Amino acid sequence: MQVKNMTISYDGQKNILENFSVDIPKGQTTIIVGANGSGKSTLLQTLLKRLKPKEGAVFIDGSDIKDQKSFAKKVSAVYQQNSTIEEMSVEELVAFGRIPYQGFLKRDIDKDQQHIEWALEQTSLLEIRKSSILALSGGQRQRVFIALALCQDTEWILLDEPTTYLDMYYQIEVLELMKSIKELKDKSIIMVLHDINQASAYGDEIIMMKAGKVLYKGEPKKVINKESIADIYNVSSDIIEMPYGKIIIPRTTSPEK
Amino acid sequence: MNRNILKVIIPIILILLLSIKALNIGSIELSFTEMIEMLRGIDDKQYAIVRITRVPAIFVGIICGAMFAMSGVLLQAVMKNPLADPSIIGISGGASFGALLAVSLFPDLLIMKPIFALIFGVLACSIVYSLAWKGALNPVRVILVGIAINTLFNGLEDFVSYFLSAGFVMPVSTVSTGGHTSQSVNYLIIYFVLALILGFCMYKKCNVLGLGDHNAHSLGINVDQTRLIISVVAVFLAIIPTMYIGPISFVGLIVPHIGRKLVGNNHKYLILYSGLLGGFLLLFADVISRSIIYPIEIPLDIIMALIGAPFFLYMIRKGNQYVK
């Protein structure tokens, strides 16, 4: 996925991204991090084509897909907060993922059902498929929305701070789930995360943003260091190397450079 | 018996009972066997009077109530606001101003009243949508503009009434299910069938919007276009009953809330179920308006407001979903 020469602003105000370009590799988990207001969520919205750019475009395999339904067959999304519909079962909600494949009178019921079953299975929701969404905890609900994205059968899955409102158990559950999905089905995943430690442990590639620009990009073990943390977050830190990634311990808000 | 079946059967039984009651309000009272004979079309002068005056009013009451309620469900889904109803997008204000204008400009041409109501209802909601459109359709902006436009048309209505009051006495309110021929009821039934089909076809779109704009967008849905399509159907659903009986706001406002309490927020059931409840509620109000101080018929909107407002307040006090 490529962003080329993108300029974006909200309601004609100051440009959040200006002449912005970035390449995001296929088949990997790319994690976007940055301080508040760094433009990381804007970048994700841009990749999802939710924002109209003043200039530039997003390309998937070299083509700029204009048709919204065709785009929804390539890219799905999971958000931090989701409204739900009362009295709807887990399965009914997951089935929404087939909408991009359905026309006014066109529907492949068997294929739709296959994808629903597969998505429920991957997310361990088979047992509670008939439960009402309202009866689920926040973590289970997030799993349902991941299942919905899987049911959409897209090559790319984009997640906007999917762990923000979850406790530690469900945070790890969501991240482990995304890891297994990527490995199993060769999906390409892009996530915006606030937690740099989680980004370090679960990212194949990390994009570190500040003021609408990519300051660092690459493998976490290469780009995460005291200097990059100081540049991005304006804090000094200690970094401990672990087999699964680096652990960053923030110390003060006045970094020593 | 299954609770869901009961939820459907009880309003149907109540509608039937109210219809029987409604058939018997007036100087002519029919026994049950006479009623059956009248419905079978047996020729009799008394039966003919009931057939011509009361049967159409019952159909008009049920169908208009159903359409107002379904319109309310769609508008609340589009605006994502529990206070949305046909008056919010200017239909009620526009249509009642149009009706008043028609009565004052062409006092002898009754046919002009529904036509003017239609024209001004559509005009008012077109103004609301075009002023609310700013690159995208923001529900809050629609509601704010809608309130302003509705107030404007209410003001215009008062203005015209004020100037006319010196010349001749205007009817205080003409909201009623009466005065329709069986032919105009036939047209209404056609509109209603179309409304049921169109309304039901909107259920998936309403549900997708219920997942939030961001999720709808990533499922390939053009959110603004979807809002516009549902709104057009909602306008159709509100304009037709406004043309037939006049503007009534409470049906579209409260029935969706009762429907949600009983069958939940899945629009697959909510749209049609609210139609059923709306039919019941308007017929109920109609029976009261005709019978409470018989032979005087109290305008339907007054009865609806008297029933609707306390009930709505009760729901707000009892429920906690509006004040999170």
CSV table of C-alpha atoms in Angstrom, one decimal, chain A residues 48-50 68-69 72 75-77 79 81-88 92-93 96-97 99-100 102 107 145 148 152, chain B residues 135 201 204 206-223 260 263-269:
chain,number,residue,atom,x,y,z
A,48,LEU,CA,-9.0,4.0,4.7
A,49,LYS,CA,-10.1,6.7,2.2
A,50,ARG,CA,-12.3,8.3,4.8
A,68,GLN,CA,-16.0,2.3,-2.5
A,69,LYS,CA,-17.3,-1.2,-2.7
A,72,ALA,CA,-14.1,-2.5,0.8
A,75,VAL,CA,-9.4,-3.1,2.9
A,76,SER,CA,-11.3,-3.6,6.1
A,77,ALA,CA,-11.2,-1.7,9.4
A,79,TYR,CA,-12.0,0.8,15.3
A,81,GLN,CA,-15.1,2.2,19.7
A,82,ASN,CA,-18.1,0.7,17.9
A,83,SER,CA,-21.8,1.3,18.2
A,84,THR,CA,-23.8,-1.8,18.2
A,85,ILE,CA,-27.4,-2.7,17.4
A,86,GLU,CA,-29.4,-4.1,20.3
A,87,GLU,CA,-31.0,-7.5,19.9
A,88,MET,CA,-28.5,-8.5,17.3
A,92,GLU,CA,-25.8,-11.4,12.5
A,93,LEU,CA,-23.2,-8.7,13.2
A,96,PHE,CA,-22.3,-7.5,7.9
A,97,GLY,CA,-18.8,-8.2,6.6
A,99,ILE,CA,-22.1,-6.4,2.5
A,100,PRO,CA,-19.4,-5.4,-0.1
A,102,GLN,CA,-23.9,-8.2,-2.0
A,107,ARG,CA,-26.1,-12.7,-3.1
A,145,PHE,CA,-15.7,-6.6,15.1
A,148,LEU,CA,-16.6,-8.8,11.0
A,152,GLN,CA,-15.1,-9.0,4.8
B,135,GLY,CA,-19.7,18.7,1.9
B,201,CYS,CA,-36.0,-2.3,2.0
B,204,LYS,CA,-30.3,-3.1,6.1
B,206,CYS,CA,-30.5,1.6,8.8
B,207,ASN,CA,-28.7,-1.3,10.5
B,208,VAL,CA,-25.4,-0.5,8.8
B,209,LEU,CA,-25.7,3.2,9.9
B,210,GLY,CA,-26.3,1.9,13.4
B,211,LEU,CA,-22.8,0.5,13.4
B,212,GLY,CA,-21.5,4.1,13.1
B,213,ASP,CA,-20.4,6.1,10.1
B,214,HIS,CA,-16.8,4.7,10.2
B,215,ASN,CA,-17.9,1.1,10.1
B,216,ALA,CA,-20.5,1.7,7.4
B,217,HIS,CA,-17.8,3.5,5.3
B,218,SER,CA,-15.4,0.6,5.6
B,219,LEU,CA,-18.1,-1.8,4.5
B,220,GLY,CA,-18.2,0.1,1.2
B,221,ILE,CA,-21.3,2.1,2.1
B,222,ASN,CA,-21.6,5.7,0.9
B,223,VAL,CA,-22.8,7.1,4.1
B,260,ARG,CA,-37.5,-0.4,20.4
B,263,VAL,CA,-38.6,-5.6,19.7
B,264,GLY,CA,-35.1,-4.0,20.0
B,265,ASN,CA,-33.2,-1.9,17.6
B,266,ASN,CA,-32.8,-4.3,14.7
B,267,HIS,CA,-34.6,-2.5,11.9
B,268,LYS,CA,-35.5,-5.7,10.2
B,269,TYR,CA,-38.3,-6.0,12.8
